Amino acid sequence: MYNLPLCRDHFISFFHKRIRETIEKYKMFGLEDKVVVAVSGGKDSLALALALKDLGYSVIGYFLDLGIPEGSAFARETVIRFGEKFSIPVHVEELRSVFGYSLVQISEIMRRPACSFCGTLKRYYMNRFARSIEADVLCTGHTMFDEATVLFSNVLQWKEEYLFRQLPVLPEEQGLTKKAKPLAFITERETAIYCFFKGIDYLDLPCPLSSGAKSRRVKLRLLQLEEDSPGTINRFLKGFYSFKKKINFSSFNKEDIQPCRECGYPTTADRFCSVCRMKRKLSENVSRG
Ligand code: SF4
Ligand code: ZN
């Protein structure tokens, strides 16, 4: 987004400065806070974890092994090597151990694409980990293009509740750890350059299950728009955040949130959260054969 010819050291300082400015502007967290970074093995989350550590924050990585063939094992090795190389603790959990099924098994049993469960499970287990260690904030490596993709999809379908909740930071509420996206104004090209300069080895392969992901198609279209008219995505996203400040979103009815009767995770459903409902459905399907 910034076409500045910078040498290695200046690029790194510039990258750190912009992250620190986002953290401070949106009051994401402070130096005394315990920060969990959800790492996937990709460039964005690893760049974020190292940048935060270099900025002096206390960082713990969290990796959920989804059990995706030809994907999760490489990603797991990558995050473990990253943690060792840069002295960042990384907690690894396996979906199969904590949930009972891998993502592929869930998809096969439910006869639905893996992507339709993936986000829900990741959010649930990363929040559960953050709460278990009493972390102050949970950070994800969503970049400007990721945020613009989500915004664009939500606008296309006028998902008011999601538009209301889309912000670079979400406060702690009813069983959910505070969430922050310090890369919300950073591009993926910039995280790739940062990884190169800092010697971060990352996984540069798309998820083997991504071919059916709708968000990927939306993102490719947005990238096309950006190529045709550079700066479009930055204007789209920043314009949305400043527009939001002018709107009285309190007029939107927020759905009632209550703790799941099984696990305590906050849910808008009647009794059980989506993960507990998924677990029940899976065991019913398995016992039916
Ligand atoms: Fe999950 Fe789908 Fe993304 Fe793969 S492409 S990580 S299955 S959401
Ligand atoms: Zn539950």
Short mmCIF file of C-alpha atoms and ligand atoms in Angstrom, two decimals:
data_model
loop_
_atom_site.label_atom_id
_atom_site.label_comp_id
_atom_site.label_asym_id
_atom_site.label_seq_id
_atom_site.Cartn_x
_atom_site.Cartn_y
_atom_site.Cartn_z
CA MET A 1 0.00 0.00 0.00
CA TYR A 2 2.91 2.36 0.69
CA ASN A 3 5.32 2.36 -2.23
CA LEU A 4 8.33 3.51 -0.27
CA PRO A 5 11.77 2.25 -1.22
CA LEU A 6 13.02 1.13 2.19
CA CYS A 7 16.09 -0.87 3.19
CA ARG A 8 15.76 -3.86 5.53
CA ASP A 9 16.10 -1.99 8.83
CA HIS A 10 13.87 0.89 7.79
CA PHE A 11 11.20 -1.47 6.48
CA ILE A 12 11.19 -3.40 9.76
CA SER A 13 10.93 -0.19 11.83
CA PHE A 14 8.17 1.11 9.56
CA PHE A 15 6.25 -2.18 9.81
CA HIS A 16 6.58 -2.20 13.63
CA LYS A 17 5.55 1.46 13.85
CA ARG A 18 2.33 0.89 11.90
CA ILE A 19 1.38 -2.09 14.03
CA ARG A 20 2.08 -0.16 17.22
CA GLU A 21 -0.03 2.77 15.96
CA THR A 22 -2.98 0.44 15.24
CA ILE A 23 -2.64 -1.17 18.69
CA GLU A 24 -2.59 2.24 20.37
CA LYS A 25 -5.29 3.85 18.22
CA TYR A 26 -7.77 1.06 18.92
CA LYS A 27 -6.60 0.49 22.52
CA MET A 28 -5.98 -3.18 21.76
CA PHE A 29 -3.59 -4.04 24.62
CA GLY A 30 -0.62 -2.84 26.60
CA LEU A 31 2.89 -4.04 27.41
CA GLU A 32 1.71 -5.55 30.70
CA ASP A 33 -0.93 -7.74 29.01
CA LYS A 34 -0.76 -11.45 28.20
CA VAL A 35 -1.27 -11.74 24.43
CA VAL A 36 -2.24 -14.94 22.63
CA VAL A 37 -1.58 -14.99 18.88
CA ALA A 38 -3.41 -17.63 16.84
CA VAL A 39 -0.75 -18.95 14.46
CA SER A 40 -1.53 -21.01 11.38
CA GLY A 41 1.94 -21.46 9.90
CA GLY A 42 1.19 -18.81 7.25
CA LYS A 43 3.12 -15.57 6.82
CA ASP A 44 0.58 -13.19 8.39
CA SER A 45 0.16 -14.80 11.80
CA LEU A 46 3.88 -15.61 12.13
CA ALA A 47 4.87 -12.06 11.15
CA LEU A 48 2.40 -10.74 13.70
CA ALA A 49 3.71 -12.95 16.52
CA LEU A 50 7.32 -11.91 15.90
CA ALA A 51 6.51 -8.22 15.42
CA LEU A 52 4.61 -8.16 18.73
CA LYS A 53 7.48 -9.90 20.50
CA ASP A 54 9.97 -7.41 19.01
CA LEU A 55 7.73 -4.55 20.15
CA GLY A 56 8.07 -5.86 23.71
CA TYR A 57 4.70 -7.59 24.19
CA SER A 58 4.37 -10.86 26.05
CA VAL A 59 3.32 -13.30 23.31
CA ILE A 60 2.12 -16.92 23.41
CA GLY A 61 1.28 -18.67 20.13
CA TYR A 62 -1.68 -21.00 19.77
CA PHE A 63 -1.98 -23.55 16.97
CA LEU A 64 -4.96 -25.82 16.35
CA ASP A 65 -4.05 -28.90 14.31
CA LEU A 66 -7.19 -29.50 12.24
CA GLY A 67 -6.01 -32.85 10.89
CA ILE A 68 -6.05 -31.80 7.23
CA PRO A 69 -4.06 -34.32 5.15
CA GLU A 70 -1.10 -32.73 3.37
CA GLY A 71 -1.63 -29.52 5.28
CA SER A 72 -1.83 -29.68 9.06
CA ALA A 73 1.36 -31.70 9.65
CA PHE A 74 3.47 -29.20 7.65
CA ALA A 75 1.79 -26.28 9.35
CA ARG A 76 2.40 -27.82 12.76
CA GLU A 77 6.12 -28.39 12.05
CA THR A 78 6.39 -24.82 10.74
CA VAL A 79 4.94 -23.21 13.87
CA ILE A 80 7.01 -25.41 16.17
CA ARG A 81 10.23 -24.51 14.31
CA PHE A 82 9.18 -20.83 14.35
CA GLY A 83 8.63 -20.94 18.13
CA GLU A 84 12.04 -22.53 18.70
CA LYS A 85 13.89 -20.17 16.36
CA PHE A 86 12.42 -16.98 17.82
CA SER A 87 11.92 -18.16 21.43
CA ILE A 88 8.16 -17.71 21.34
CA PRO A 89 6.16 -20.34 23.28
CA VAL A 90 3.59 -22.05 21.04
CA HIS A 91 0.80 -24.18 22.46
CA VAL A 92 -0.34 -26.91 20.05
CA GLU A 93 -3.72 -28.63 20.30
CA GLU A 94 -5.18 -31.32 18.06
CA LEU A 95 -8.81 -30.96 17.02
CA ARG A 96 -9.18 -34.73 17.08
CA SER A 97 -8.05 -34.90 20.73
CA VAL A 98 -10.10 -31.99 22.00
CA PHE A 99 -13.23 -32.43 19.86
CA GLY A 100 -13.11 -36.13 19.02
CA TYR A 101 -12.98 -35.73 15.22
CA SER A 102 -10.64 -34.14 12.68
CA LEU A 103 -12.02 -31.55 10.24
CA VAL A 104 -12.01 -34.03 7.38
CA GLN A 105 -13.92 -36.61 9.45
CA ILE A 106 -16.51 -33.98 10.39
CA SER A 107 -16.91 -33.00 6.75
CA GLU A 108 -17.35 -36.64 5.67
CA ILE A 109 -19.84 -37.50 8.41
CA MET A 110 -21.89 -34.31 7.96
CA ARG A 111 -21.57 -34.36 4.14
CA ARG A 112 -20.77 -30.67 4.04
CA PRO A 113 -17.63 -28.76 3.02
CA ALA A 114 -14.96 -28.51 5.73
CA CYS A 115 -14.91 -24.72 5.40
CA SER A 116 -18.44 -24.50 6.81
CA PHE A 117 -17.23 -25.80 10.21
CA CYS A 118 -13.63 -24.64 10.29
CA GLY A 119 -14.05 -21.03 11.47
CA THR A 120 -16.50 -21.94 14.24
CA LEU A 121 -14.18 -24.61 15.63
CA LYS A 122 -11.08 -22.42 15.41
CA ARG A 123 -12.80 -19.52 17.20
CA TYR A 124 -14.13 -21.83 19.90
CA TYR A 125 -10.83 -23.56 20.71
CA MET A 126 -8.65 -20.46 20.49
CA ASN A 127 -10.99 -18.67 22.87
CA ARG A 128 -11.02 -21.68 25.18
CA PHE A 129 -7.21 -21.69 25.27
CA ALA A 130 -7.00 -17.93 25.85
CA ARG A 131 -9.41 -18.24 28.77
CA SER A 132 -7.60 -21.23 30.22
CA ILE A 133 -4.40 -19.18 30.61
CA GLU A 134 -6.28 -16.00 31.57
CA ALA A 135 -4.94 -14.11 28.56
CA ASP A 136 -5.93 -10.47 28.24
CA VAL A 137 -6.33 -10.53 24.49
CA LEU A 138 -6.49 -12.93 21.57
CA CYS A 139 -4.90 -11.68 18.33
CA THR A 140 -5.37 -13.01 14.84
CA GLY A 141 -3.29 -12.27 11.75
CA HIS A 142 -6.15 -10.91 9.63
CA THR A 143 -4.75 -8.42 7.16
CA MET A 144 -6.37 -5.50 5.38
CA PHE A 145 -7.44 -7.74 2.48
CA ASP A 146 -8.95 -10.34 4.83
CA GLU A 147 -10.94 -7.62 6.55
CA ALA A 148 -12.06 -6.13 3.24
CA THR A 149 -13.14 -9.60 2.05
CA VAL A 150 -15.29 -10.12 5.14
CA LEU A 151 -16.73 -6.62 4.83
CA PHE A 152 -17.52 -7.05 1.15
CA SER A 153 -19.26 -10.41 1.76
CA ASN A 154 -21.27 -8.98 4.66
CA VAL A 155 -22.33 -5.94 2.62
CA LEU A 156 -23.39 -8.15 -0.30
CA GLN A 157 -25.71 -10.04 2.04
CA TRP A 158 -26.52 -7.10 4.36
CA LYS A 159 -25.56 -9.04 7.46
CA GLU A 160 -26.28 -6.21 9.87
CA GLU A 161 -25.17 -8.01 13.04
CA TYR A 162 -21.80 -8.89 11.47
CA LEU A 163 -21.34 -5.36 10.12
CA PHE A 164 -22.06 -4.06 13.60
CA ARG A 165 -19.39 -6.36 15.05
CA GLN A 166 -16.70 -5.82 12.42
CA LEU A 167 -13.96 -3.76 14.05
CA PRO A 168 -10.19 -4.16 14.50
CA VAL A 169 -10.87 -4.81 18.19
CA LEU A 170 -13.76 -6.44 20.04
CA PRO A 171 -14.01 -6.04 23.82
CA GLU A 172 -14.12 -8.93 26.25
CA GLU A 173 -17.72 -10.00 26.81
CA GLN A 174 -19.61 -12.82 28.48
CA GLY A 175 -17.06 -15.60 28.26
CA LEU A 176 -15.24 -14.28 25.19
CA THR A 177 -11.68 -12.99 25.49
CA LYS A 178 -11.01 -9.57 23.95
CA LYS A 179 -10.07 -9.97 20.26
CA ALA A 180 -7.70 -7.81 18.25
CA LYS A 181 -6.43 -7.63 14.67
CA PRO A 182 -3.23 -5.57 14.74
CA LEU A 183 -2.59 -6.23 11.00
CA ALA A 184 -5.95 -4.75 9.98
CA PHE A 185 -4.19 -2.03 7.93
CA ILE A 186 -1.24 -4.09 6.71
CA THR A 187 -1.15 -5.88 3.37
CA GLU A 188 -0.08 -9.45 2.72
CA ARG A 189 2.73 -8.22 0.52
CA GLU A 190 4.09 -6.36 3.51
CA THR A 191 3.91 -9.39 5.82
CA ALA A 192 5.73 -11.43 3.14
CA ILE A 193 8.53 -8.82 2.96
CA TYR A 194 8.73 -8.74 6.76
CA CYS A 195 9.05 -12.55 6.88
CA PHE A 196 11.79 -12.42 4.26
CA PHE A 197 13.78 -9.75 6.12
CA LYS A 198 13.35 -11.47 9.49
CA GLY A 199 14.13 -14.98 8.22
CA ILE A 200 10.70 -16.41 9.06
CA ASP A 201 10.01 -19.69 7.22
CA TYR A 202 6.31 -19.97 6.58
CA LEU A 203 3.92 -22.28 4.79
CA ASP A 204 3.17 -20.84 1.39
CA LEU A 205 0.57 -23.36 0.23
CA PRO A 206 -3.17 -22.79 0.13
CA CYS A 207 -5.18 -25.06 2.39
CA PRO A 208 -5.83 -28.29 0.40
CA LEU A 209 -9.53 -27.86 1.23
CA SER A 210 -9.74 -24.24 0.07
CA SER A 211 -10.97 -24.85 -3.48
CA GLY A 212 -14.60 -24.60 -2.35
CA ALA A 213 -14.09 -21.59 -0.06
CA LYS A 214 -16.36 -18.74 -1.15
CA SER A 215 -14.21 -16.18 0.69
CA ARG A 216 -11.24 -17.09 -1.50
CA ARG A 217 -13.21 -16.25 -4.64
CA VAL A 218 -14.38 -12.93 -3.15
CA LYS A 219 -10.82 -12.10 -2.14
CA LEU A 220 -9.48 -12.81 -5.64
CA ARG A 221 -12.10 -10.44 -7.09
CA LEU A 222 -11.15 -7.71 -4.62
CA LEU A 223 -7.47 -8.18 -5.45
CA GLN A 224 -8.40 -7.69 -9.10
CA LEU A 225 -10.11 -4.40 -8.21
CA GLU A 226 -7.04 -3.36 -6.26
CA GLU A 227 -4.80 -4.14 -9.21
CA ASP A 228 -7.01 -2.06 -11.52
CA SER A 229 -7.12 0.83 -9.10
CA PRO A 230 -4.49 0.70 -6.33
CA GLY A 231 -5.69 1.99 -2.96
CA THR A 232 -9.30 0.80 -3.47
CA ILE A 233 -9.21 -1.70 -0.61
CA ASN A 234 -7.61 0.73 1.82
CA ARG A 235 -10.26 3.36 1.01
CA PHE A 236 -13.07 0.78 1.24
CA LEU A 237 -12.03 -0.44 4.69
CA LYS A 238 -11.04 2.88 6.23
CA GLY A 239 -14.16 4.49 4.78
CA PHE A 240 -16.26 1.82 6.48
CA TYR A 241 -14.65 2.39 9.89
CA SER A 242 -15.11 6.15 9.72
CA PHE A 243 -18.69 5.73 8.44
CA LYS A 244 -19.38 3.43 11.42
CA LYS A 245 -18.40 6.17 13.85
CA LYS A 246 -21.22 8.33 12.46
CA ILE A 247 -23.93 5.69 12.77
CA ASN A 248 -25.86 4.92 15.87
CA PHE A 249 -25.49 1.16 15.86
CA SER A 250 -27.24 0.90 19.23
CA SER A 251 -30.49 0.99 17.27
CA PHE A 252 -29.67 -2.52 16.04
CA ASN A 253 -31.05 -5.20 18.26
CA LYS A 254 -28.16 -7.23 19.56
CA GLU A 255 -29.08 -10.86 19.92
CA ASP A 256 -29.31 -12.25 23.46
CA ILE A 257 -26.21 -14.09 24.49
CA GLN A 258 -26.22 -16.77 27.16
CA PRO A 259 -23.82 -19.52 28.28
CA CYS A 260 -24.12 -22.92 26.59
CA ARG A 261 -25.67 -25.43 29.02
CA GLU A 262 -23.05 -27.98 28.14
CA CYS A 263 -19.73 -26.10 28.04
CA GLY A 264 -20.48 -22.52 29.13
CA TYR A 265 -19.36 -20.93 25.81
CA PRO A 266 -21.49 -17.90 24.94
CA THR A 267 -24.23 -18.60 22.43
CA THR A 268 -27.23 -16.89 20.89
CA ALA A 269 -28.97 -20.27 20.50
CA ASP A 270 -31.53 -21.53 22.94
CA ARG A 271 -29.53 -24.06 24.95
CA PHE A 272 -26.34 -25.30 23.36
CA CYS A 273 -23.53 -23.56 21.47
CA SER A 274 -22.80 -24.46 17.84
CA VAL A 275 -19.81 -26.65 18.77
CA CYS A 276 -21.80 -28.73 21.30
CA ARG A 277 -24.65 -29.03 18.79
CA MET A 278 -22.17 -30.16 16.15
CA LYS A 279 -20.77 -32.78 18.55
CA ARG A 280 -24.27 -34.14 19.24
CA LYS A 281 -25.14 -34.27 15.55
CA LEU A 282 -21.92 -36.11 14.78
CA SER A 283 -22.49 -38.79 17.40
CA GLU A 284 -26.11 -39.23 16.20
CA ASN A 285 -24.90 -39.62 12.60
CA VAL A 286 -22.15 -42.03 13.65
CA SER A 287 -24.47 -44.23 15.72
CA ARG A 288 -27.03 -44.29 12.87
CA GLY A 289 -24.17 -45.58 10.68
FE1 SF4 B 1 -10.48 -24.07 7.05
FE2 SF4 B 1 -11.53 -23.95 4.60
FE3 SF4 B 1 -9.68 -22.17 5.39
FE4 SF4 B 1 -9.00 -24.73 4.95
S1 SF4 B 1 -9.77 -23.25 3.44
S2 SF4 B 1 -8.37 -23.47 6.69
S3 SF4 B 1 -10.83 -25.78 5.67
S4 SF4 B 1 -11.75 -22.40 6.20
ZN ZN B 2 -21.17 -25.65 24.21
#
